[in-house]
Coordinates of C-alpha atoms in Angstrom, one line a residue:
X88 CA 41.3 20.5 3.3
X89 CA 41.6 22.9 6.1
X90 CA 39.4 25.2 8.5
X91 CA 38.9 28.4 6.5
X92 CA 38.0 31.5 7.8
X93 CA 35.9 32.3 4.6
X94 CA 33.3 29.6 6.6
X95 CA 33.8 30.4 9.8
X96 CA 33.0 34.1 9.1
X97 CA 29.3 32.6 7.5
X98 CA 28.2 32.4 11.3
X99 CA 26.7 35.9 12.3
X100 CA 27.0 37.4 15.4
X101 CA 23.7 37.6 17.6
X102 CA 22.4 40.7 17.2
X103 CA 22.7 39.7 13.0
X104 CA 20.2 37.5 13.4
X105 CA 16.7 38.0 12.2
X106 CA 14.8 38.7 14.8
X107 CA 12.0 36.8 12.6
X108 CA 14.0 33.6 13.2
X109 CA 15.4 34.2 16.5
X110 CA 15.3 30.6 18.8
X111 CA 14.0 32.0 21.9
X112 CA 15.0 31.2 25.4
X113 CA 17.2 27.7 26.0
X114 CA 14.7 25.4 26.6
X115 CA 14.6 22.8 30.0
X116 CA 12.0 20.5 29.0
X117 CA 11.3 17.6 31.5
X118 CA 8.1 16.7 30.4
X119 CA 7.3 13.8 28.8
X120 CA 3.7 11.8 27.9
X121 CA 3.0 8.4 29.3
X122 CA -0.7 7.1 30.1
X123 CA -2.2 10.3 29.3
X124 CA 0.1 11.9 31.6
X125 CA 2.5 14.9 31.2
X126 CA 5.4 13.7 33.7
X127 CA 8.3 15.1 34.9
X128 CA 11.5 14.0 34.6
X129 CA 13.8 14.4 38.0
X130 CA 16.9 12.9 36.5
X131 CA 19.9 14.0 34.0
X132 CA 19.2 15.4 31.0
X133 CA 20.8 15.6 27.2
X134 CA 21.7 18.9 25.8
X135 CA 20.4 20.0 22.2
X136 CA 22.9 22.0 20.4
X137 CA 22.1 23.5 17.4
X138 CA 24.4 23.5 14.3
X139 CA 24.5 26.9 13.8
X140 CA 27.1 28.9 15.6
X141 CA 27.3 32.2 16.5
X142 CA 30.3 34.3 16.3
X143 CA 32.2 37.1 18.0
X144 CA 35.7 38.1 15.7
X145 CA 37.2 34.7 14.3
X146 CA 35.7 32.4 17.1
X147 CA 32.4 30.8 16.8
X148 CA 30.1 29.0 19.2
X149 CA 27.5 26.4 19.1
X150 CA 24.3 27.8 20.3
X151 CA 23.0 25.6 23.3
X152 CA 18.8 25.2 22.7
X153 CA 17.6 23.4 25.4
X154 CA 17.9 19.8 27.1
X155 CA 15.4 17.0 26.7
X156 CA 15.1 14.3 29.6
X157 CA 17.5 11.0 29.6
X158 CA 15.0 8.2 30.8
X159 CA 15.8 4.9 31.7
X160 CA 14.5 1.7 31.1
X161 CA 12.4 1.8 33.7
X162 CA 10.9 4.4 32.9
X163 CA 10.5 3.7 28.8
X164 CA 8.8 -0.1 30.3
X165 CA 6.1 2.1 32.0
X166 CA 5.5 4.0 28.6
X167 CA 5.5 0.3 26.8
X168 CA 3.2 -0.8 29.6
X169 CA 0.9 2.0 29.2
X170 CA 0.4 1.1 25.9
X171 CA 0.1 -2.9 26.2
X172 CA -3.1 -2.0 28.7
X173 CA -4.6 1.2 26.5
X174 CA -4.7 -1.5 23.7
X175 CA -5.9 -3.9 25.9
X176 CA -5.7 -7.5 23.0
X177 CA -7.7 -5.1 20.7
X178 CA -10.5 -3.9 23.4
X179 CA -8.9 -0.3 24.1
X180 CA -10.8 2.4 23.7
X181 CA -8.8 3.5 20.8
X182 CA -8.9 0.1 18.5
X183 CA -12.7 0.1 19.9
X184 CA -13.5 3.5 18.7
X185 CA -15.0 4.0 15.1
X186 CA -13.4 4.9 12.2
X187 CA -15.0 8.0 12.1
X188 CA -14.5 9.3 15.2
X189 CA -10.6 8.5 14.6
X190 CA -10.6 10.7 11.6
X191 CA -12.0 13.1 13.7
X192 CA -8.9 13.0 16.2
X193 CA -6.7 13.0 13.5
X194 CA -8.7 16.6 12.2
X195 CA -8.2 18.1 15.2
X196 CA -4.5 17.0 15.3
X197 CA -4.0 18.7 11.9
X198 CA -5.3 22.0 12.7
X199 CA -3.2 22.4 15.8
X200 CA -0.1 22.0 13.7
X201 CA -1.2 24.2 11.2
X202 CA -1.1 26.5 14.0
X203 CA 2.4 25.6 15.5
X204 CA 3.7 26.5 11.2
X205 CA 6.2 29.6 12.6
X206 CA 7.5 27.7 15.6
X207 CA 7.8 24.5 13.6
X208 CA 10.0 26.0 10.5
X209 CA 11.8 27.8 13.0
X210 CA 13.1 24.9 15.0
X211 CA 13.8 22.9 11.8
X212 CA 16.2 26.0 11.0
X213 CA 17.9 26.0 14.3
X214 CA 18.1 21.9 15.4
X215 CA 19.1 20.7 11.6
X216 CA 20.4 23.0 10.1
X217 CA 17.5 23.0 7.2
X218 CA 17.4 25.4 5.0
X219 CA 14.0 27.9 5.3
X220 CA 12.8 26.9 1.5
X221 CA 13.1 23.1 2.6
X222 CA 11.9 23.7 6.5
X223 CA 8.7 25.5 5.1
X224 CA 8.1 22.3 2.5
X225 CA 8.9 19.6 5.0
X226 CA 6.0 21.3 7.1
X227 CA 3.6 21.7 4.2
X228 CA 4.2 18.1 3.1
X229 CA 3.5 17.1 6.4
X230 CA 0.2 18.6 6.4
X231 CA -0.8 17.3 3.4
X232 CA 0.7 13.4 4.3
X233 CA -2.3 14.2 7.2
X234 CA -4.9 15.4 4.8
X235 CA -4.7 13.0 2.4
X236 CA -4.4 10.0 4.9
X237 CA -8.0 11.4 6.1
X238 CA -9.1 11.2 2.4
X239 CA -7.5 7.6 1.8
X240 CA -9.5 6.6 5.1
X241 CA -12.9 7.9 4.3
X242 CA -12.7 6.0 0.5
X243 CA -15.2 3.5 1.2
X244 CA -13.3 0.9 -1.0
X245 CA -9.7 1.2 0.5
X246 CA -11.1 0.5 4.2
X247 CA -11.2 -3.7 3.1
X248 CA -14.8 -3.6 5.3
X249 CA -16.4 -5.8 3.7
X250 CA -19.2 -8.6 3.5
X251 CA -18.7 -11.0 0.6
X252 CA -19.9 -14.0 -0.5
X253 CA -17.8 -16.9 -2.4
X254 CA -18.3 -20.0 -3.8
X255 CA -21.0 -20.7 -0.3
X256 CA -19.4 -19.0 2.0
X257 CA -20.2 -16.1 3.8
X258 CA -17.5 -13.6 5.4
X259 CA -17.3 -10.0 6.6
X260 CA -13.8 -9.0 6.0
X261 CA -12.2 -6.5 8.1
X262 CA -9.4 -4.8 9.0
X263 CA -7.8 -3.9 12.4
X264 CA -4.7 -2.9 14.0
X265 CA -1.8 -4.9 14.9
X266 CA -1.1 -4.2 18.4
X267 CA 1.2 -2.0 20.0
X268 CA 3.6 -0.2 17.4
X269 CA 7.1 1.1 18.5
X270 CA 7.8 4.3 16.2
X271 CA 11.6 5.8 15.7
X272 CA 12.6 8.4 13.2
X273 CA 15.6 10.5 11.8
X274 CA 16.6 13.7 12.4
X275 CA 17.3 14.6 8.5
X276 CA 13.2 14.9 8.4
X277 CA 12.2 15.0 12.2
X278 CA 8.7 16.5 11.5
X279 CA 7.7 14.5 7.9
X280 CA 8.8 11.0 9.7
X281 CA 7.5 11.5 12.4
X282 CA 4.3 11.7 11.6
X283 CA 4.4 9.9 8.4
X284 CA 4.9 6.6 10.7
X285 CA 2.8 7.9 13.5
X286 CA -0.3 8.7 11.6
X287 CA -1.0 6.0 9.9
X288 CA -0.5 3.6 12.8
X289 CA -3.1 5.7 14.6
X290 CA -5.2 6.3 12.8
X291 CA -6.1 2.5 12.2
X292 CA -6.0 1.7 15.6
X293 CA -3.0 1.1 17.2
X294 CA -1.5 2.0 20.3
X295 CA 2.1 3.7 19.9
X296 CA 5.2 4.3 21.8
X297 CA 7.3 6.8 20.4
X298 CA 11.2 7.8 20.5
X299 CA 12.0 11.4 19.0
X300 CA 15.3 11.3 17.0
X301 CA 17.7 13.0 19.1
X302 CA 18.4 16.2 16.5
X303 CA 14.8 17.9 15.6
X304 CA 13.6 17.3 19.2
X305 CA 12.7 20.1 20.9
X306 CA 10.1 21.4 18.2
X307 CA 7.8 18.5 18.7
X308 CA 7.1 19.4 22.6
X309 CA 3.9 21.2 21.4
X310 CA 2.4 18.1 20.6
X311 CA 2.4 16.3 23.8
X312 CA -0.6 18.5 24.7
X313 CA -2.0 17.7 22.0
X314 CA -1.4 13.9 22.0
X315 CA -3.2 14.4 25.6
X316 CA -6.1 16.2 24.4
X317 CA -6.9 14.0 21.3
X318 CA -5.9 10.5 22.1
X319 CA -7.2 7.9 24.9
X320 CA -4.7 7.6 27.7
X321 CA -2.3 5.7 26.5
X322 CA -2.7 5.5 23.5
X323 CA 0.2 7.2 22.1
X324 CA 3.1 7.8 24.8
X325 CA 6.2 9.4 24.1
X326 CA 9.5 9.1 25.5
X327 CA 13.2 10.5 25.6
X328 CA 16.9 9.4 25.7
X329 CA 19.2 7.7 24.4
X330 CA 18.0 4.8 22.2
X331 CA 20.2 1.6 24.0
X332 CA 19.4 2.5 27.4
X333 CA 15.4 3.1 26.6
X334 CA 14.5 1.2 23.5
X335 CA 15.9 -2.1 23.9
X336 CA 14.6 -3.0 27.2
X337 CA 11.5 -2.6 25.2
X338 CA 11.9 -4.8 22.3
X339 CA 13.8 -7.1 24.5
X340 CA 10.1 -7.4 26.3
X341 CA 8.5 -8.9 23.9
X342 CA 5.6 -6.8 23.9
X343 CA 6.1 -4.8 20.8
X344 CA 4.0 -6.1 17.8
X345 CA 5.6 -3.5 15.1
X346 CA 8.6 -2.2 15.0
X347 CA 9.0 1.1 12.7
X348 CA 12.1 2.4 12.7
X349 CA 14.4 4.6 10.2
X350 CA 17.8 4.8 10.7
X351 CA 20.8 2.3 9.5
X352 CA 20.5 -1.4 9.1
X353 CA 22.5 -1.9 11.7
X354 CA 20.9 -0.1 14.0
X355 CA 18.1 -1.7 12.4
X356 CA 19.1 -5.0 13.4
X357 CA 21.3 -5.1 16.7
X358 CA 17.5 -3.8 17.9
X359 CA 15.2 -6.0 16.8
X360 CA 16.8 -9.0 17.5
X361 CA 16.1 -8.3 20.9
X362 CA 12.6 -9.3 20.5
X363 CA 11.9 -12.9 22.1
X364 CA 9.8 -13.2 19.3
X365 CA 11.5 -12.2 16.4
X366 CA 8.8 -14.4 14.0
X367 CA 5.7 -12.0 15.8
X368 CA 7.4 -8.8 15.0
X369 CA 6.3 -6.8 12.0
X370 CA 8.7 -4.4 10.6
X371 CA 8.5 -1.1 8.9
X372 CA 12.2 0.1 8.1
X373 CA 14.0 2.7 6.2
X374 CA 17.2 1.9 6.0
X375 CA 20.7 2.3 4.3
X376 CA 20.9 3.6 0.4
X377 CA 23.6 3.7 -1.8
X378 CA 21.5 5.0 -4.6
X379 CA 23.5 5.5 -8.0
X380 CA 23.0 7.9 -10.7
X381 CA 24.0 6.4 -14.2
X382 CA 24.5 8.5 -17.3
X383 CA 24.9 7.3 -20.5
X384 CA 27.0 8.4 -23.4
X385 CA 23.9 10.2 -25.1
X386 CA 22.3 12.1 -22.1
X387 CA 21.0 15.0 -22.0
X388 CA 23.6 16.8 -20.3
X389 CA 22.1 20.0 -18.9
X390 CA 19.6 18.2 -17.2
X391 CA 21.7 15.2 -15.9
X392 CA 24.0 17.9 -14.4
X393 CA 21.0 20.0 -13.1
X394 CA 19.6 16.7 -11.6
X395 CA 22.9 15.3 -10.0
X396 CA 23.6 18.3 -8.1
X397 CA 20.0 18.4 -6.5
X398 CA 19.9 15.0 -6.0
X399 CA 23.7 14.7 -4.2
X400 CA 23.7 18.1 -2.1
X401 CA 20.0 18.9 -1.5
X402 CA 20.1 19.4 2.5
X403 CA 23.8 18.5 2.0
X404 CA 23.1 15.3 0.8
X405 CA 21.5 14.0 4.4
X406 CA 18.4 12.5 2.6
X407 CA 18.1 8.7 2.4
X408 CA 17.3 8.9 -1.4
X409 CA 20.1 11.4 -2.6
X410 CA 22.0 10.5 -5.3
X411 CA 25.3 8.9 -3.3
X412 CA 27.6 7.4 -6.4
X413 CA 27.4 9.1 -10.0
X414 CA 28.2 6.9 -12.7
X415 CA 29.4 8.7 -16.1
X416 CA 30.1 7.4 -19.2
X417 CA 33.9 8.0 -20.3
X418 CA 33.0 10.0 -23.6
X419 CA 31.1 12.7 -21.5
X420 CA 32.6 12.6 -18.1
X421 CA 34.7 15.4 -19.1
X422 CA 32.2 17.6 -20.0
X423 CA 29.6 16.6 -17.0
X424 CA 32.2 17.4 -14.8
X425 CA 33.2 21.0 -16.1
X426 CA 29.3 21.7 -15.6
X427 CA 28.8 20.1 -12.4
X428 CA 31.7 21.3 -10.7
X429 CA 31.0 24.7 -12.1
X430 CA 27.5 24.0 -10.3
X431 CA 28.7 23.2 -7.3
X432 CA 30.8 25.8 -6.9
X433 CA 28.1 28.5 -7.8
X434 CA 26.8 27.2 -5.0
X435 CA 26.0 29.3 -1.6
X436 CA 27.2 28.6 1.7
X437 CA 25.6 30.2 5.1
X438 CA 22.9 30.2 7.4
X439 CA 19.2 28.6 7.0
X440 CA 17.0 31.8 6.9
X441 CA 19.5 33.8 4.1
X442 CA 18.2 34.2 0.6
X443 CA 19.3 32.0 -1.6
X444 CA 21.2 29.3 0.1
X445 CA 22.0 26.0 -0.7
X446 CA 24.6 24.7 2.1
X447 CA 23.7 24.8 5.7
X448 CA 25.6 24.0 9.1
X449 CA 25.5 19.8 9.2
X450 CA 24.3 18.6 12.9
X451 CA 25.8 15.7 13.0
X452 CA 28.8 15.8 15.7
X453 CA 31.6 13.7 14.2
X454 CA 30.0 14.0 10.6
X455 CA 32.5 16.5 9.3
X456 CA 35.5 14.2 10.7
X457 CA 33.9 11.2 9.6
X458 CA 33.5 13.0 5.8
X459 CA 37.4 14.1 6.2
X460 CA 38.3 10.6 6.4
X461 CA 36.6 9.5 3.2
X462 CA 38.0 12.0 1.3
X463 CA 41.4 11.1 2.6
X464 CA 41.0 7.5 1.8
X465 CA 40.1 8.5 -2.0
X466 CA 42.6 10.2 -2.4
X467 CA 45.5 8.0 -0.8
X468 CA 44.1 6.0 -3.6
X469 CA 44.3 7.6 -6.7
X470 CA 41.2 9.8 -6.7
X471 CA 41.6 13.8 -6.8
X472 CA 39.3 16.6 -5.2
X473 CA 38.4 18.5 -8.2
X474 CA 36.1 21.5 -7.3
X475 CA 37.3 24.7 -5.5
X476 CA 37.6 24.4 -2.1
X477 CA 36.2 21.1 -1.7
X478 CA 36.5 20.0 1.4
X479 CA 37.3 22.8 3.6
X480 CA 35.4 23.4 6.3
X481 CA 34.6 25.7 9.4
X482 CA 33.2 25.0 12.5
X483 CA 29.6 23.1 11.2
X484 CA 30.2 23.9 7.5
X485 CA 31.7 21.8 5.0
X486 CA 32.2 22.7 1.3
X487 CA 31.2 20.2 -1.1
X488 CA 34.4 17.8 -2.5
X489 CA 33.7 16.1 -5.6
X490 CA 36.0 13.2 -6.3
X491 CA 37.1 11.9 -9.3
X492 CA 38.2 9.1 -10.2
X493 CA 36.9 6.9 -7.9
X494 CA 37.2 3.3 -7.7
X495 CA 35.7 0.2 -6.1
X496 CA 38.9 0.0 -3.9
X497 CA 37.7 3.4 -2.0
X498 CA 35.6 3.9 1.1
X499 CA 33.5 5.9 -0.5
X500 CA 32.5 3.3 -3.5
X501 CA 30.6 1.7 -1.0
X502 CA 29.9 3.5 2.5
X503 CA 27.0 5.7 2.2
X504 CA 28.3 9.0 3.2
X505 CA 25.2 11.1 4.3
X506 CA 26.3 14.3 3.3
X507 CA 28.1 16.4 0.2
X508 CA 31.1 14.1 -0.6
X509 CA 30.2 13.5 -4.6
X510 CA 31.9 10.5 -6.1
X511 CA 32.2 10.3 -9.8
X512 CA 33.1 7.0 -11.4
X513 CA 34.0 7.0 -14.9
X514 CA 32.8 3.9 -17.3
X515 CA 33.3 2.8 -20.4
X516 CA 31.1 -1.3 -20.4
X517 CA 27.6 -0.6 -18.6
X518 CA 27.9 -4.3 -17.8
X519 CA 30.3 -2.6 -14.6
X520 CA 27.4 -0.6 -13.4
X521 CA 25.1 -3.5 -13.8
X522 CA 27.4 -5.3 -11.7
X523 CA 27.4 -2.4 -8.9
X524 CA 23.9 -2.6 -8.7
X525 CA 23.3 -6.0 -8.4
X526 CA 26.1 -6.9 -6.1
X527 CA 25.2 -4.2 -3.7
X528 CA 23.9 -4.3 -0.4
X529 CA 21.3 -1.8 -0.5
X530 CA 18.5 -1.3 -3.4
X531 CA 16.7 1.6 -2.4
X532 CA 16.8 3.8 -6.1
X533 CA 18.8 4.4 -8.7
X534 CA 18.5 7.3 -11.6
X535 CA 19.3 6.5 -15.5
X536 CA 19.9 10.0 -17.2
X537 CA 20.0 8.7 -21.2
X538 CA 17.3 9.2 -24.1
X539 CA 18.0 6.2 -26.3
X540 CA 14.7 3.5 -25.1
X541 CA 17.4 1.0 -26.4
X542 CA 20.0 1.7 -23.7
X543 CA 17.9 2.7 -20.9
X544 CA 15.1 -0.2 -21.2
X545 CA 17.7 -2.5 -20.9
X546 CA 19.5 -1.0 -17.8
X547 CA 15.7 -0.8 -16.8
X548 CA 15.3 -4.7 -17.2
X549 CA 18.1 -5.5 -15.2
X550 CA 17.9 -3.4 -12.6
X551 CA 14.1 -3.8 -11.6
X552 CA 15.0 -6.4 -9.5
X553 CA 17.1 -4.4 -7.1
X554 CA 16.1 -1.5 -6.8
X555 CA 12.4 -0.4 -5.2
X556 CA 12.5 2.7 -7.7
X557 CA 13.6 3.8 -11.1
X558 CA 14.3 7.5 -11.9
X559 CA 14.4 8.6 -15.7
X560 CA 16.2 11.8 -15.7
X561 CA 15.2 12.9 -12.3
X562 CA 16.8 12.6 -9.5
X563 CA 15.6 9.9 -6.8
X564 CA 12.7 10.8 -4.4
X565 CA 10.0 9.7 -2.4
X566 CA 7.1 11.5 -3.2
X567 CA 4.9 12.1 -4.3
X568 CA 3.1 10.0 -1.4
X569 CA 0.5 8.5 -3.2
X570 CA 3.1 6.3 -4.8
X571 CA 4.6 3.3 -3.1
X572 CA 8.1 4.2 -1.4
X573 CA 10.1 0.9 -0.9
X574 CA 13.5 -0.4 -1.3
X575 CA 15.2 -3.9 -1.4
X576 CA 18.4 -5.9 -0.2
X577 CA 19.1 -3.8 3.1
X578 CA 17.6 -0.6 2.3
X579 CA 14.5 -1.1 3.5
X580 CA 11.1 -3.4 4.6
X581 CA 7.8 -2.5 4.0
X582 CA 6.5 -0.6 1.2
X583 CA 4.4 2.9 2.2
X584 CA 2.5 5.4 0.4
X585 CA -0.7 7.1 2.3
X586 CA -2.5 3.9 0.8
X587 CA 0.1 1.2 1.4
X588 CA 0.7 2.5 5.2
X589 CA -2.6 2.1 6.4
X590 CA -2.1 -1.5 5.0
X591 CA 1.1 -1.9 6.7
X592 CA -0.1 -0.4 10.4
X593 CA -3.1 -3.0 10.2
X594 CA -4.0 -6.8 9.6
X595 CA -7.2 -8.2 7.8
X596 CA -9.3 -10.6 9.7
X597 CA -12.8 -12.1 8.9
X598 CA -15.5 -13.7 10.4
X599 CA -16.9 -16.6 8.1
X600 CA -20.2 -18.8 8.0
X601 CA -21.7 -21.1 5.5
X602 CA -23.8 -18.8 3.0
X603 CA -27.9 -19.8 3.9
X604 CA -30.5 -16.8 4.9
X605 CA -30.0 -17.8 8.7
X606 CA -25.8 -17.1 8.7
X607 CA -27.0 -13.8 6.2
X608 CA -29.5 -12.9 8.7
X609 CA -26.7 -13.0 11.8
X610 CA -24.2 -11.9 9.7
X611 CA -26.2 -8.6 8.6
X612 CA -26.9 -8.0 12.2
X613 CA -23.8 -8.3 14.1
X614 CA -22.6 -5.8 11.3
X615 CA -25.3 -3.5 11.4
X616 CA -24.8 -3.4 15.7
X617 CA -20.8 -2.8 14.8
X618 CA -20.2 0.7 15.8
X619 CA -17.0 0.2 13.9
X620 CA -18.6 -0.7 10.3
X621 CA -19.2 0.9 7.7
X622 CA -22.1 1.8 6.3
X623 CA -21.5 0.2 2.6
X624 CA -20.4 -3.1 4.6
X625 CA -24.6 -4.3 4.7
X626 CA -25.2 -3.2 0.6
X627 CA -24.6 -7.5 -0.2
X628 CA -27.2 -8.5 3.1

């Protein structure tokens, strides 16, 4: 492994970049959103550095976008408290306002991203490195996460409003929010997460607070004027800094009824165990994944290989259902290997906006070390780098190593290493991968790349139970949305799709009365005078 100049002369020079994708100006934002306010921020600030470098001869520089502001806990309590009182125990004016009304907000919210699309896909490019294929898609599934929560909330029989009557009783069943939700999201997918946690707890009524991952930053100051327009004061409120001097003074208050948060478990945990109340917090979390691809002796090889290397080095592997361990049969692993190396290899390394590129500049700081030190630790124990160059890198870029053979004695067996380190373990008993799976920590996904039902059904049947999804020669995935996206063990809490987040974000309640024509009589009326029901709610009065 060394520093090669073949990477380091990848990064252009300034005037070599598009002017079509140029950055703009470094950016000094102070401004931040609490009680319906744009404030400023008088303090220090953090720096935002992009990935990408540009380069004059043989050195290269990180290009410095803009700072964000470094609250304090002081300051992140007066965002909390803001949204404790625009809640207000339910009687805000957001958890009070109809349905329809909040599908209107959220409208409005959609078409002003549509309109930010250039600025948006450009600062994916520049703060993480994304690739322009994948920062255009992340921005069009965003989009449509919006539109189709809009649909999900205007289908009269996924809104629980209802009035039903059972064995003589009486009850309108409804469902409202849960209180005040704290939201904070990844930087692999600042734009999708974001608003993949933030719509849905809006739109059925909560009030949020919410913490910006600190790569992906800058291209979501847009929306604070539009959080400002669209929503009651208070009602969503947005904050900056780094996460231990801001968010746990607000867990640590108690006042946070939801707690959505993707990151690592333990990040996952060391924060909300702050809460007073552990037993009163909800939580929505996407965490850790170790998710293993398994191919059996009769695959279909073209497409197993095809799959594997999309599923380990898409975005460079920093996606939470990548394929991080592949599994391979001992009579085939020879041949897999030939083909997927040769793959992975063919494989183009540069900058976001150039045609036909697969590896981009990584923006962790520390990842590239941290990646250098796996590799190292296979190989000290018995595993070889066996692509071309695996493992060199320049500046932000680092070319793919895949390691074989590995072994449960290595790092790499069992950290999850968030980028484009492949691991190949070689098998001969499936009972060994069935033993992986069900003694590991995490249970996100797992893919099965085989075509005998024999063979695969039963790896299905005993892996159902630890895993939250099952890929038949695919690779793992979340979408599409309308399906449920969950994990078990310590990978995750919660289970979302459009549907199954509205669910999540909200509680059902009901009021209840002894069926006679008086109760139906009140019952019909104090729904009819609801300016939050629905109009199907009265069809049983």
């Amino acid at each position: 492994m060394s520093d090669t100049n073949d990477l380091i002369n990848l990064f252009p020079e300034d005037d070599a970049v598009p002017d079509d994708f140029r950055h703009g100006p470094v950016t000094e934002q102070r401004d931040y959103l609490v009680n319906g306010e744009i404030r400023q921020w008088p303090g220090a600030l953090l720096p935002v550095v992009s990935p990408v470098c540009l380069r004059q001869g043989t050195h290269v520089e990180p290009v410095l976008l803009g700072h964000t502001p470094r609250l304090d806990s002081r300051t992140a309590m007066q965002a909390l408290d803001a949204a404790v009182a625009a809640y207000d125990n339910g009687r805000g004016a957001w958890p009070q306002m109809s349905l329809s009304r909040r599908i209107d907000r959220l409208e409005h919210l959609l078409a002003f991203m549509r309109e930010q699309q250039a600025s948006l896909v450009c600062g994916l490019m520049w703060e993480v490195g994304k690739r322009l294929e994948d920062a255009r898609s992340e921005f069009d599934r965003t989009c449509q996460y919006i539109a189709d929560t809009i649909a999900e909330l205007r289908r009269p029989n996924q809104r629980d409003d209802t009035v039903a009557a059972e064995k003589g009783t009486l009850a309108h069943v409804r469902r409202r929010p849960v209180g005040v939700v704290l939201c904070m999201n990844p930087y692999n997918y600042p734009l999708y997460e974001t608003f993949t946690t933030l719509i849905p707890a809006l739109a059925m009524g909560n009030s949020v607070v919410f913490k910006p991952s600190r790569f992906g930053v800058l291209l979501l100051r847009p929306f604070l004027a539009a959080f400002q327009r669209l929503f009651p004061a208070g009602a969503i409120n947005v904050i900056y800094g780094k996460g231990r001097e801001t968010v746990g003074a607000l867990l640590a208050s108690g006042k946070v009824d939801l707690f959505a948060f993707v990151g690592t478990y333990r990040g996952a945990m060391s924060l909300s165990r702050l809460h007073p109340h552990p037993h009163r917090l909800r939580h929505v979390f996407g965490l850790d994944a170790k998710n293993p691809g398994i191919v059996l002796p009769d695959a279909d090889l073209d497409n197993a290989v095809r799959e594997c290397l999309a599923g380990t080095l898409l975005f460079n592997g920093q996606r939470c259902t990548a394929l991080k361990l592949l599994f391979v049969h001992e009579s085939v692993v020879n041949d897999f290997l030939e083909q997927f190396c040769r793959g992975v290899d063919a494989m183009k390394a540069g900058m976001p906006w150039e045609s036909g590129v697969t590896l981009t500049p990584i923006p962790e700081p520390g990842k590239i070390g941290y990646l250098n030190e796996l590799v190292a630790d296979a190989k000290a124990k018995g595993a070889s780098v066996i692509n071309r160059g695996g493992g060199d890198h320049g500046a932000s870029l680092f070319r793919p190593a895949v390691l074989y053979p590995v072994n449960p004695l290595m790092r790499v067996y069992q950290e999850e290493q968030f980028g484009p380190v492949i691991p190949v373990v070689p098998y001969a008993d499936i009972d060994d991968v069935i033993e992986y799976v069900t003694d590991a920590d995490f249970g996100q996904q797992m893919s099965i790349f085989g075509r005998d039902p024999v063979a695969v059904g039963h790896l299905v049947d005993h892996c159902l139970s630890q895993v939250g999804r099952i890929n038949l020669n695919v690779q793992c995935q979340r979408g599409p949305d309308t399906l449920p996206f969950k994990g078990r063990k310590d990978s995750a809490e919660g289970t979302l799709s459009v549907s199954d987040a509205l669910r999540v974000y909200s509680t059902r309640t009901l009021v209840a009365t002894r069926l006679d024509e008086g109760n139906r009589k009140l019952v019909g009326d104090v729904v009819r005078n609801d300016q939050a029901g629905s109009p199907d709610v009265t069809s049983i009065l």
